[in-house]
PDB file of C-alpha atoms in Angstrom:
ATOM      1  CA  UNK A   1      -0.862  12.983  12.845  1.00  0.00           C
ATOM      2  CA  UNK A   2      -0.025   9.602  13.389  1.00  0.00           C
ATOM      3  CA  UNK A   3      -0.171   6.057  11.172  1.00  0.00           C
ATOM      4  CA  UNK A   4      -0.409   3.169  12.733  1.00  0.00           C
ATOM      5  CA  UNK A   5      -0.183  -0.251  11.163  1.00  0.00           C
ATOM      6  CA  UNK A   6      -2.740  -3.109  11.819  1.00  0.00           C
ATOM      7  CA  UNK A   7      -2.174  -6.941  11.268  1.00  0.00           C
ATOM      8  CA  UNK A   8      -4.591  -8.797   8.737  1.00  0.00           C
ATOM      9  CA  UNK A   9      -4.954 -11.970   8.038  1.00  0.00           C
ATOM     10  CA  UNK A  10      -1.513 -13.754   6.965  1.00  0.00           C
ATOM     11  CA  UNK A  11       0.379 -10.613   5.587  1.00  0.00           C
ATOM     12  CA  UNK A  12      -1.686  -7.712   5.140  1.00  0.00           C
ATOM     13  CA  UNK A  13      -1.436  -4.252   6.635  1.00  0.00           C
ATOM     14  CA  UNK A  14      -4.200  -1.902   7.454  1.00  0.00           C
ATOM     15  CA  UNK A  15      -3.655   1.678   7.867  1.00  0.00           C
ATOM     16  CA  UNK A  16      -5.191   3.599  10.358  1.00  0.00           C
ATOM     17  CA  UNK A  17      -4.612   7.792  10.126  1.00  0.00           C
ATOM     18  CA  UNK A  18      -5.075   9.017  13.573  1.00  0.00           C
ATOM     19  CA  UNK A  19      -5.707  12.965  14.124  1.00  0.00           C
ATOM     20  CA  UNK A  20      -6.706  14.530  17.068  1.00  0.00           C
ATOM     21  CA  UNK A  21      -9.123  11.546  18.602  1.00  0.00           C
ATOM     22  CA  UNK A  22     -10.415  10.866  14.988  1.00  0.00           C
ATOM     23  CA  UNK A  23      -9.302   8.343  12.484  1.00  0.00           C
ATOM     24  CA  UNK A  24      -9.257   6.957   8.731  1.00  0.00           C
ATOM     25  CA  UNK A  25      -9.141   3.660   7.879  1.00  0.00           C
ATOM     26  CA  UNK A  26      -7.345   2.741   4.599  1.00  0.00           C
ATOM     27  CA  UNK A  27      -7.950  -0.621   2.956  1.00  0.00           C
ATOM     28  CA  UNK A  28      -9.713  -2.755   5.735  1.00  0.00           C
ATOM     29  CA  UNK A  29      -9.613  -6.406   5.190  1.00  0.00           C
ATOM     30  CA  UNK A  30     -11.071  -7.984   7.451  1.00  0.00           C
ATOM     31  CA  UNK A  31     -12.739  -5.717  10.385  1.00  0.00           C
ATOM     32  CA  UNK A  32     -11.944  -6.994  13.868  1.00  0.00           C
ATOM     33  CA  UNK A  33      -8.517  -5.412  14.442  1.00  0.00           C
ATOM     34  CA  UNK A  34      -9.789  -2.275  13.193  1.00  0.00           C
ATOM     35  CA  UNK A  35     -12.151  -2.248  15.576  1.00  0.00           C
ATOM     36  CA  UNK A  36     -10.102  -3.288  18.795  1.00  0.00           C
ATOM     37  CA  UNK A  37      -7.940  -0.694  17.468  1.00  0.00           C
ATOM     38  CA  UNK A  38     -10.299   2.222  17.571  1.00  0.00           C
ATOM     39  CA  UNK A  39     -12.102   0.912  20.495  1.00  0.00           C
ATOM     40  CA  UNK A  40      -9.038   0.988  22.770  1.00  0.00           C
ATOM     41  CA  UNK A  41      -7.739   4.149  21.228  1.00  0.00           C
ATOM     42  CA  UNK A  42     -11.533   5.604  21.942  1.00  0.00           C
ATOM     43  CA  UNK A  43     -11.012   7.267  18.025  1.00  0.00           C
ATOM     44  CA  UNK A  44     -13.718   8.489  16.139  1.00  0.00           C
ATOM     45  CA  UNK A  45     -13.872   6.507  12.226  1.00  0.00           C
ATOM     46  CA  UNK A  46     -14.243   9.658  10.328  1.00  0.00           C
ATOM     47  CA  UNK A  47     -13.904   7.536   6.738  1.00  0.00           C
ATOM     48  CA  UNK A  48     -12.561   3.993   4.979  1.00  0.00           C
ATOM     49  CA  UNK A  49     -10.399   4.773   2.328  1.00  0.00           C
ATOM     50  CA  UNK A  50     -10.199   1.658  -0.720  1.00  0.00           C
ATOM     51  CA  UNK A  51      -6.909   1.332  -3.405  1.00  0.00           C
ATOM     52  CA  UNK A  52      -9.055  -1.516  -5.394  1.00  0.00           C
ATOM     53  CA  UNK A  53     -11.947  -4.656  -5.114  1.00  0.00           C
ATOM     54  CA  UNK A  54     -10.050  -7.154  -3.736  1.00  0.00           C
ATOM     55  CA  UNK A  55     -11.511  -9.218  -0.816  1.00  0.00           C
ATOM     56  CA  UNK A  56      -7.957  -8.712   1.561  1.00  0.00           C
ATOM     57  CA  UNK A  57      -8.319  -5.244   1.238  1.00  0.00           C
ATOM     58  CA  UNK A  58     -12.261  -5.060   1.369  1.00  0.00           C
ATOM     59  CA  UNK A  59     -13.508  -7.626   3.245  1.00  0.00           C
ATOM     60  CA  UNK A  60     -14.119  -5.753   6.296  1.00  0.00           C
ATOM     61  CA  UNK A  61     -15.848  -2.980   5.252  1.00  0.00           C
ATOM     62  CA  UNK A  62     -19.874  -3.996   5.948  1.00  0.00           C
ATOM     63  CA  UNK A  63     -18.754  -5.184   9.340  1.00  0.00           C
ATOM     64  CA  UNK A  64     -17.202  -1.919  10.190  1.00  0.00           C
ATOM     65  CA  UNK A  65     -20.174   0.031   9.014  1.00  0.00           C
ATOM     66  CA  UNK A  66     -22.589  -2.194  11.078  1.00  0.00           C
ATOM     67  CA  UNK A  67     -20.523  -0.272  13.846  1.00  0.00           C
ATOM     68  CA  UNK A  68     -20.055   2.853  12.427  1.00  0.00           C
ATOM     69  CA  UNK A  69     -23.061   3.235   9.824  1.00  0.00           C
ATOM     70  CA  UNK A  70     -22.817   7.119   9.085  1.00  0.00           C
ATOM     71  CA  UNK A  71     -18.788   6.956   8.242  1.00  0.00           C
ATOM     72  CA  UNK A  72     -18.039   7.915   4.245  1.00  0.00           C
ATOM     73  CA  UNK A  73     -16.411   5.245   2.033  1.00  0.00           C
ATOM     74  CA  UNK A  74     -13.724   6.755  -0.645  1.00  0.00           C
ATOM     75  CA  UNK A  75     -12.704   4.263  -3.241  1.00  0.00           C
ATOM     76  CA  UNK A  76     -12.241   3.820  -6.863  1.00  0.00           C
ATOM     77  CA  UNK A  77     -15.364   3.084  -9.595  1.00  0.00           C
ATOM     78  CA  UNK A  78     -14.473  -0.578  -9.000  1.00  0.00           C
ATOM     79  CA  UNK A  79     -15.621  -1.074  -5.381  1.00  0.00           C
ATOM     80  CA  UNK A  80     -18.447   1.840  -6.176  1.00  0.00           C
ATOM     81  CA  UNK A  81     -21.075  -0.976  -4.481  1.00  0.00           C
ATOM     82  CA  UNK A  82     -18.902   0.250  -1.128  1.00  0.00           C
ATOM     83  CA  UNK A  83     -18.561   3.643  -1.810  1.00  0.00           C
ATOM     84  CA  UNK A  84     -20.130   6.481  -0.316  1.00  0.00           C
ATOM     85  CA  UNK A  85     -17.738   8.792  -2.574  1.00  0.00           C
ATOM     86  CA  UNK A  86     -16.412   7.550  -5.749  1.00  0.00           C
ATOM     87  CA  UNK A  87     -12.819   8.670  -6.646  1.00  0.00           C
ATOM     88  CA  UNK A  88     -11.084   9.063  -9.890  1.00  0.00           C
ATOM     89  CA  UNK A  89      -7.281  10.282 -10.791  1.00  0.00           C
ATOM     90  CA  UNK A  90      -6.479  13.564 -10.382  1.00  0.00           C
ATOM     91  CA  UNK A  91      -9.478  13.947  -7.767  1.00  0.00           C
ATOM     92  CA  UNK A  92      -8.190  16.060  -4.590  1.00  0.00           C
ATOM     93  CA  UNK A  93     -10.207  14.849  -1.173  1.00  0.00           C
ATOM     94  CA  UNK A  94      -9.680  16.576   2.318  1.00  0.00           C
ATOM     95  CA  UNK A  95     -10.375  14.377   5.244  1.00  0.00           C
ATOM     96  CA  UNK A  96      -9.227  15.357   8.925  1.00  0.00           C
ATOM     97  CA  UNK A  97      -7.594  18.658   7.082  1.00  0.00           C
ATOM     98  CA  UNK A  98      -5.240  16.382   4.927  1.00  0.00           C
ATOM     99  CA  UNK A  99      -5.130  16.427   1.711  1.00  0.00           C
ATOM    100  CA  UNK A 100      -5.646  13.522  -0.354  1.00  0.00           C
ATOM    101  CA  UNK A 101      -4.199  13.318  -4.441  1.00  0.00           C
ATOM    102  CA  UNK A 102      -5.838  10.519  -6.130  1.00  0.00           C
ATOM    103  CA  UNK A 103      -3.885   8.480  -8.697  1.00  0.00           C
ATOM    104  CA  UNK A 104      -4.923   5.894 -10.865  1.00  0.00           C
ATOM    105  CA  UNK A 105      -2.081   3.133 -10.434  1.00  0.00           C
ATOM    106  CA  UNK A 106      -3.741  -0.215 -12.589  1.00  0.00           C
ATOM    107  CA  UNK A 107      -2.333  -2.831 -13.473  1.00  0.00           C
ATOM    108  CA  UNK A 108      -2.944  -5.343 -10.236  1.00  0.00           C
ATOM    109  CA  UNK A 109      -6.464  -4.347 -11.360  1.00  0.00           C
ATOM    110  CA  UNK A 110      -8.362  -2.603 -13.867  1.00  0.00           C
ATOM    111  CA  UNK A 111      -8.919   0.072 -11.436  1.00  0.00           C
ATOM    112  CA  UNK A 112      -6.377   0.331  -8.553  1.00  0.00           C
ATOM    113  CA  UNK A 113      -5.826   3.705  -7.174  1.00  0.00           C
ATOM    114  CA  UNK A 114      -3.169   4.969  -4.650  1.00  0.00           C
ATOM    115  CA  UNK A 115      -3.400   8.553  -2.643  1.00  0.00           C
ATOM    116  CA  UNK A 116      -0.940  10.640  -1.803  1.00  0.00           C
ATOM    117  CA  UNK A 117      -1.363  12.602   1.555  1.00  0.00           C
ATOM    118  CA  UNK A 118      -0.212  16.416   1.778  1.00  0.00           C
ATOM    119  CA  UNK A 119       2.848  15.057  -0.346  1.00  0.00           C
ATOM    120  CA  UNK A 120       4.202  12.949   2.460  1.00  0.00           C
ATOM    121  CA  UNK A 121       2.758   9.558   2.603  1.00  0.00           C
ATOM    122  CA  UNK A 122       1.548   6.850  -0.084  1.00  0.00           C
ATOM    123  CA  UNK A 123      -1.016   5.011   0.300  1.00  0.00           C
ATOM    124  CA  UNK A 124      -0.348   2.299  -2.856  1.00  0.00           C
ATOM    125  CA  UNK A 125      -2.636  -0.637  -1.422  1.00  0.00           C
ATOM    126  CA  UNK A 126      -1.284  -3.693  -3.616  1.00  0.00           C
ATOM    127  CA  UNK A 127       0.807  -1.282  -6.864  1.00  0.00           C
ATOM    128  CA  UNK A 128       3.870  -1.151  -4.663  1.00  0.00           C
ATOM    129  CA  UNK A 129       5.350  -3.049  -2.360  1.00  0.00           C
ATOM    130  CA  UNK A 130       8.700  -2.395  -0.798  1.00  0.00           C
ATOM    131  CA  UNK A 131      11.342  -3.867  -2.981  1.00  0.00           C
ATOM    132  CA  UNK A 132       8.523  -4.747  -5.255  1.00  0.00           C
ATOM    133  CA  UNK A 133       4.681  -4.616  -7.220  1.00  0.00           C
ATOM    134  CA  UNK A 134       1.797  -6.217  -7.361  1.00  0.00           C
ATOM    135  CA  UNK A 135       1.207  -9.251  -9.794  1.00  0.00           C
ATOM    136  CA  UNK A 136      -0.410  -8.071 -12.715  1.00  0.00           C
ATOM    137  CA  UNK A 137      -3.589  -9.801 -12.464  1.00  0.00           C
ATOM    138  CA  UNK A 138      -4.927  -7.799 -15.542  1.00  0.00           C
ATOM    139  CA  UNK A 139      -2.083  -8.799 -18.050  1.00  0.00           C
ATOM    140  CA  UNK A 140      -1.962  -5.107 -18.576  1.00  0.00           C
ATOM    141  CA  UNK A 141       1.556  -4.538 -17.919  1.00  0.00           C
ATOM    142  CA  UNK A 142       1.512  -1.224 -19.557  1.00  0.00           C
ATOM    143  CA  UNK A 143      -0.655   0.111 -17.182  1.00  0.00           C
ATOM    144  CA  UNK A 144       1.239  -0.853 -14.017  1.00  0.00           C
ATOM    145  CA  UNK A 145       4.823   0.068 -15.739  1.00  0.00           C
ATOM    146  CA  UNK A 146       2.695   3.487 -16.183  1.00  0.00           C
ATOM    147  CA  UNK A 147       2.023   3.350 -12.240  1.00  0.00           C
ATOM    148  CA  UNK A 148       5.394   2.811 -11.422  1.00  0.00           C
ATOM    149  CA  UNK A 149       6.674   5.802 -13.265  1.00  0.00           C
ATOM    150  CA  UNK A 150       3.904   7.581 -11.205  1.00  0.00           C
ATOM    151  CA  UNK A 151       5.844   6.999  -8.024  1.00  0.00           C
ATOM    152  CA  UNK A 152       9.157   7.547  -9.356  1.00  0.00           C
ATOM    153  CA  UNK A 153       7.700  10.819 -10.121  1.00  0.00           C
ATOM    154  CA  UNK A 154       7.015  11.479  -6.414  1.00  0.00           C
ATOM    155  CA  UNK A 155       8.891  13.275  -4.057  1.00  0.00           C
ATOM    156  CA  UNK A 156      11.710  11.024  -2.440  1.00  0.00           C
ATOM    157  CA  UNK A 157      10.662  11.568   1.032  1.00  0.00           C
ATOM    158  CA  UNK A 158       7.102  10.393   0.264  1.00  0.00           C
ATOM    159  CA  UNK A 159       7.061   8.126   3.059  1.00  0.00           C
ATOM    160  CA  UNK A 160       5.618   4.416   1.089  1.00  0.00           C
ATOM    161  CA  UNK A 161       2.541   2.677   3.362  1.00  0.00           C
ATOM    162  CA  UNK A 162       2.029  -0.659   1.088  1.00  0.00           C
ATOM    163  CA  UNK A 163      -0.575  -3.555   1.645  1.00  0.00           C
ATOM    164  CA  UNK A 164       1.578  -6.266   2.745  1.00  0.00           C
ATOM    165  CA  UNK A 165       4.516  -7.558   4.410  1.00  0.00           C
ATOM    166  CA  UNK A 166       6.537  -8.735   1.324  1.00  0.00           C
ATOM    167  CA  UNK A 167       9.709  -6.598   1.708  1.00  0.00           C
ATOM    168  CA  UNK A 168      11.636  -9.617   2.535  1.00  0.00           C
ATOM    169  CA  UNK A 169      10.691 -11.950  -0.308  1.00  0.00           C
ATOM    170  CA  UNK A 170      10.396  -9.710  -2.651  1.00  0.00           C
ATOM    171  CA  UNK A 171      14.546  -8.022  -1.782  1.00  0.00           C
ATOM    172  CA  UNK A 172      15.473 -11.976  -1.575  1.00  0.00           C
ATOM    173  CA  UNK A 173      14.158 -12.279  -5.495  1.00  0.00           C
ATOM    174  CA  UNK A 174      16.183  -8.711  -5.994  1.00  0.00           C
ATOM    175  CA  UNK A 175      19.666 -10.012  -4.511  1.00  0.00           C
ATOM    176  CA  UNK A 176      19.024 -13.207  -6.954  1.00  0.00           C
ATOM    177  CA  UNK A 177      18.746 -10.852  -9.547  1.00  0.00           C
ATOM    178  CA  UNK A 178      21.653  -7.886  -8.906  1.00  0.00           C
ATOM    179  CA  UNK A 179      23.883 -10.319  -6.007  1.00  0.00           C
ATOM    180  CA  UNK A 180      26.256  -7.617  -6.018  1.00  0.00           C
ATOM    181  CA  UNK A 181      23.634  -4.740  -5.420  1.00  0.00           C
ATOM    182  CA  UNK A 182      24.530  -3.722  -2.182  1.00  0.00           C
ATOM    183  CA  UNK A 183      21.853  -1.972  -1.471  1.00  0.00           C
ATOM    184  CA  UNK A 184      19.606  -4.621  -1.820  1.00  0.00           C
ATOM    185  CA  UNK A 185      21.920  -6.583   0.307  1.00  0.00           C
ATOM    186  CA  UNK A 186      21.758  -4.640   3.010  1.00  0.00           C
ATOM    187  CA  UNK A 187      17.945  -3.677   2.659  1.00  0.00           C
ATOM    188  CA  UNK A 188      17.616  -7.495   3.061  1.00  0.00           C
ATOM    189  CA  UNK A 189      19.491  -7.814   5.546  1.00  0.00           C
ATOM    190  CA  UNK A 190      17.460  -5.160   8.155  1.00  0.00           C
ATOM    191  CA  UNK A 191      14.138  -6.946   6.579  1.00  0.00           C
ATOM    192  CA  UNK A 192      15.005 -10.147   8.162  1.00  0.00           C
ATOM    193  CA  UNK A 193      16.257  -8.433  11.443  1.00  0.00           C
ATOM    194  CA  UNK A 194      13.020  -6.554  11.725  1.00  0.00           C
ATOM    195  CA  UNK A 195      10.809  -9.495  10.608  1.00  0.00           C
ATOM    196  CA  UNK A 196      12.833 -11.598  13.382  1.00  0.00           C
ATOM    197  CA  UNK A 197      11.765  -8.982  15.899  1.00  0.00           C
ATOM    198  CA  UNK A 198       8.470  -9.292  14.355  1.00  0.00           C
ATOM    199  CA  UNK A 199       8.018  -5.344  13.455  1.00  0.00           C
ATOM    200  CA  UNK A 200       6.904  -4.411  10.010  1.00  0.00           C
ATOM    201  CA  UNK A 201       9.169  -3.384   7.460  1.00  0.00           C
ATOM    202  CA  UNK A 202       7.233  -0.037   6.148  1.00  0.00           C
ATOM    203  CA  UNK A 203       6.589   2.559   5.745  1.00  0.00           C
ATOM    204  CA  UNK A 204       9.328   2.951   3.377  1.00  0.00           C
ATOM    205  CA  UNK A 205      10.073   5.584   0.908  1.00  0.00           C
ATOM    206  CA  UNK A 206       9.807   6.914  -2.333  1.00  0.00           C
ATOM    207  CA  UNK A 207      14.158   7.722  -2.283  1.00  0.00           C
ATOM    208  CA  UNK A 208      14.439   4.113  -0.565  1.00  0.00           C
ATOM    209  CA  UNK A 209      12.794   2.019  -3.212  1.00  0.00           C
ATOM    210  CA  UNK A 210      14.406   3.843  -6.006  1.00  0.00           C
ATOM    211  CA  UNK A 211      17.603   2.320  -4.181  1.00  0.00           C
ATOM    212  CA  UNK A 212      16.573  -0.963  -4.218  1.00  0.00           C
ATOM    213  CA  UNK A 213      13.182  -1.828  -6.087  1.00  0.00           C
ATOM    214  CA  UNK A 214      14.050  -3.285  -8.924  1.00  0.00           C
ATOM    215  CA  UNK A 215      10.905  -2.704 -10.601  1.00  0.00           C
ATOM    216  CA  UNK A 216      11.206   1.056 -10.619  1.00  0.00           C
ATOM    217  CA  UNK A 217      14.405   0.794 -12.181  1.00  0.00           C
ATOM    218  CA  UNK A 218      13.259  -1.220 -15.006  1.00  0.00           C
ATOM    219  CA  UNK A 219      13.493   1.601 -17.986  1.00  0.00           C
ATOM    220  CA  UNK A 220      11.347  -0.455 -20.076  1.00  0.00           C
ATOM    221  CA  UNK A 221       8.204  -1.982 -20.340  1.00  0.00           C
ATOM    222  CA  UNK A 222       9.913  -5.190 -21.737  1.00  0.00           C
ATOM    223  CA  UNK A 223      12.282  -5.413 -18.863  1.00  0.00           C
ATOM    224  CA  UNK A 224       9.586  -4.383 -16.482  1.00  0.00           C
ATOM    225  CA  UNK A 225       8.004  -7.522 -18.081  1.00  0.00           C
ATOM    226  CA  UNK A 226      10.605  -9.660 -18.189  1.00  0.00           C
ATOM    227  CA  UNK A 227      10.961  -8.920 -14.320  1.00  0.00           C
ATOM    228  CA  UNK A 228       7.740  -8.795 -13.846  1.00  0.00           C
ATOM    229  CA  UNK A 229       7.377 -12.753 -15.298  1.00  0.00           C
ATOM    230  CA  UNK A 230      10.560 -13.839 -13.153  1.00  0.00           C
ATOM    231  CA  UNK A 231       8.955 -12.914  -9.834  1.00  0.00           C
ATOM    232  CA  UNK A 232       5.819 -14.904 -10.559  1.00  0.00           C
ATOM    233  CA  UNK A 233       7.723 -17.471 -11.080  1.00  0.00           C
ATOM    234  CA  UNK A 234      10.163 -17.173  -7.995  1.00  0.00           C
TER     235      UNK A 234
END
């Protein structure tokens, strides 16, 4: 079993699940580098996995199909006109002989879900970010504080695959918050030495970003908000 990241458009990630010549794509938005991908790794697209209806992590779904029209699309309610298979929390799916937990993680959107595989990786499409969350597009901040205590929940070596390349920003907003957080610090400081080398910053993990995600330490929903508020406007 093997993850590979693939480059989208200015800072998004797309997953890819590889397993024995077959593969799973998880959030695809835009379709060309998932297909140069699979083409020169001669894999199989055995399904398209979707964490919520937005375009960067959708937008390259028809195109894919158009090349692979029999593969299964797993995704929540929101993108059902996509899905093949719609999922809902607590729903268990096996694909390649993984297992997948679904959880519903809103907040970025009414109905954002993230997937847990065999207890070892995260897939949290835009409701975590290393060293930070989504914006709460829906205003309902109770619902994406709920999300976050959701991960903190998880095991710490659940290995964190996010939706974008933010790490650095986002621990750049934390240091401004807790300077003498050395964690943080020195989080930030391998972000911008891999983002200089131009490699990605994830996966993280679940242990990791209890270190030095701010977000999942807030213990309330008003200081989640408060925080929240402050990195909108950083």
């Amino acid at each position: 079993m093997t993850i590979h990241p693939i480059k989208a458009l200015s800072d998004n990630y797309i997953w890819v699940i590889e397993e024995n010549n077959k593969a799973i794509v998880v959030d695809p938005g835009e379709a060309e580098g998932v297909l140069k991908f699979l083409k020169e790794k001669q894999l199989y697209l055995n399904a398209i996995i979707l964490t919520h209806d937005h375009e960067d992590h959708t937008g390259g779904v028809n195109r894919i199909l158009a090349r692979f029209p029999e593969t299964p699309v797993y995704g929540p309610e929101e993108t059902a006109d996509l899905n093949t298979e719609t999922l809902k929390g607590g729903d268990t799916v096996e694909l390649l002989g993984q297992q997948f937990q679904v959880m519903v993680t809103a907040g970025h959107t009414n109905g954002h879900i993230s997937l847990v595989m065999n207890n070892d990786a995260l897939f949290c499409g835009d409701a975590l970010f290393s060293g930070g969350c989504g914006r709460v597009f829906t205003k309902d901040y109770q619902a994406q504080f709920a999300a976050l205590e959701k991960f903190k929940a998880l095991d710490d070596k659940v290995k964190v695959y996010a939706g974008h390349e933010y790490t650095e920003k986002n621990l750049t907003f934390a240091q401004s918050i807790k300077p003498e957080n050395q964690a943080v610090s020195d989080a930030l400081d391998e972000a911008k030495r891999l983002r200089k080398e131009e490699r990605p910053t994830l996966p993280s993990t679940i242990g990791r970003e209890k270190d030095i995600n701010l977000f999942l330490q807030a213990e309330t929903l008003e200081a989640f908000k408060e925080l929240r508020q402050a990195r909108d406007d950083f």
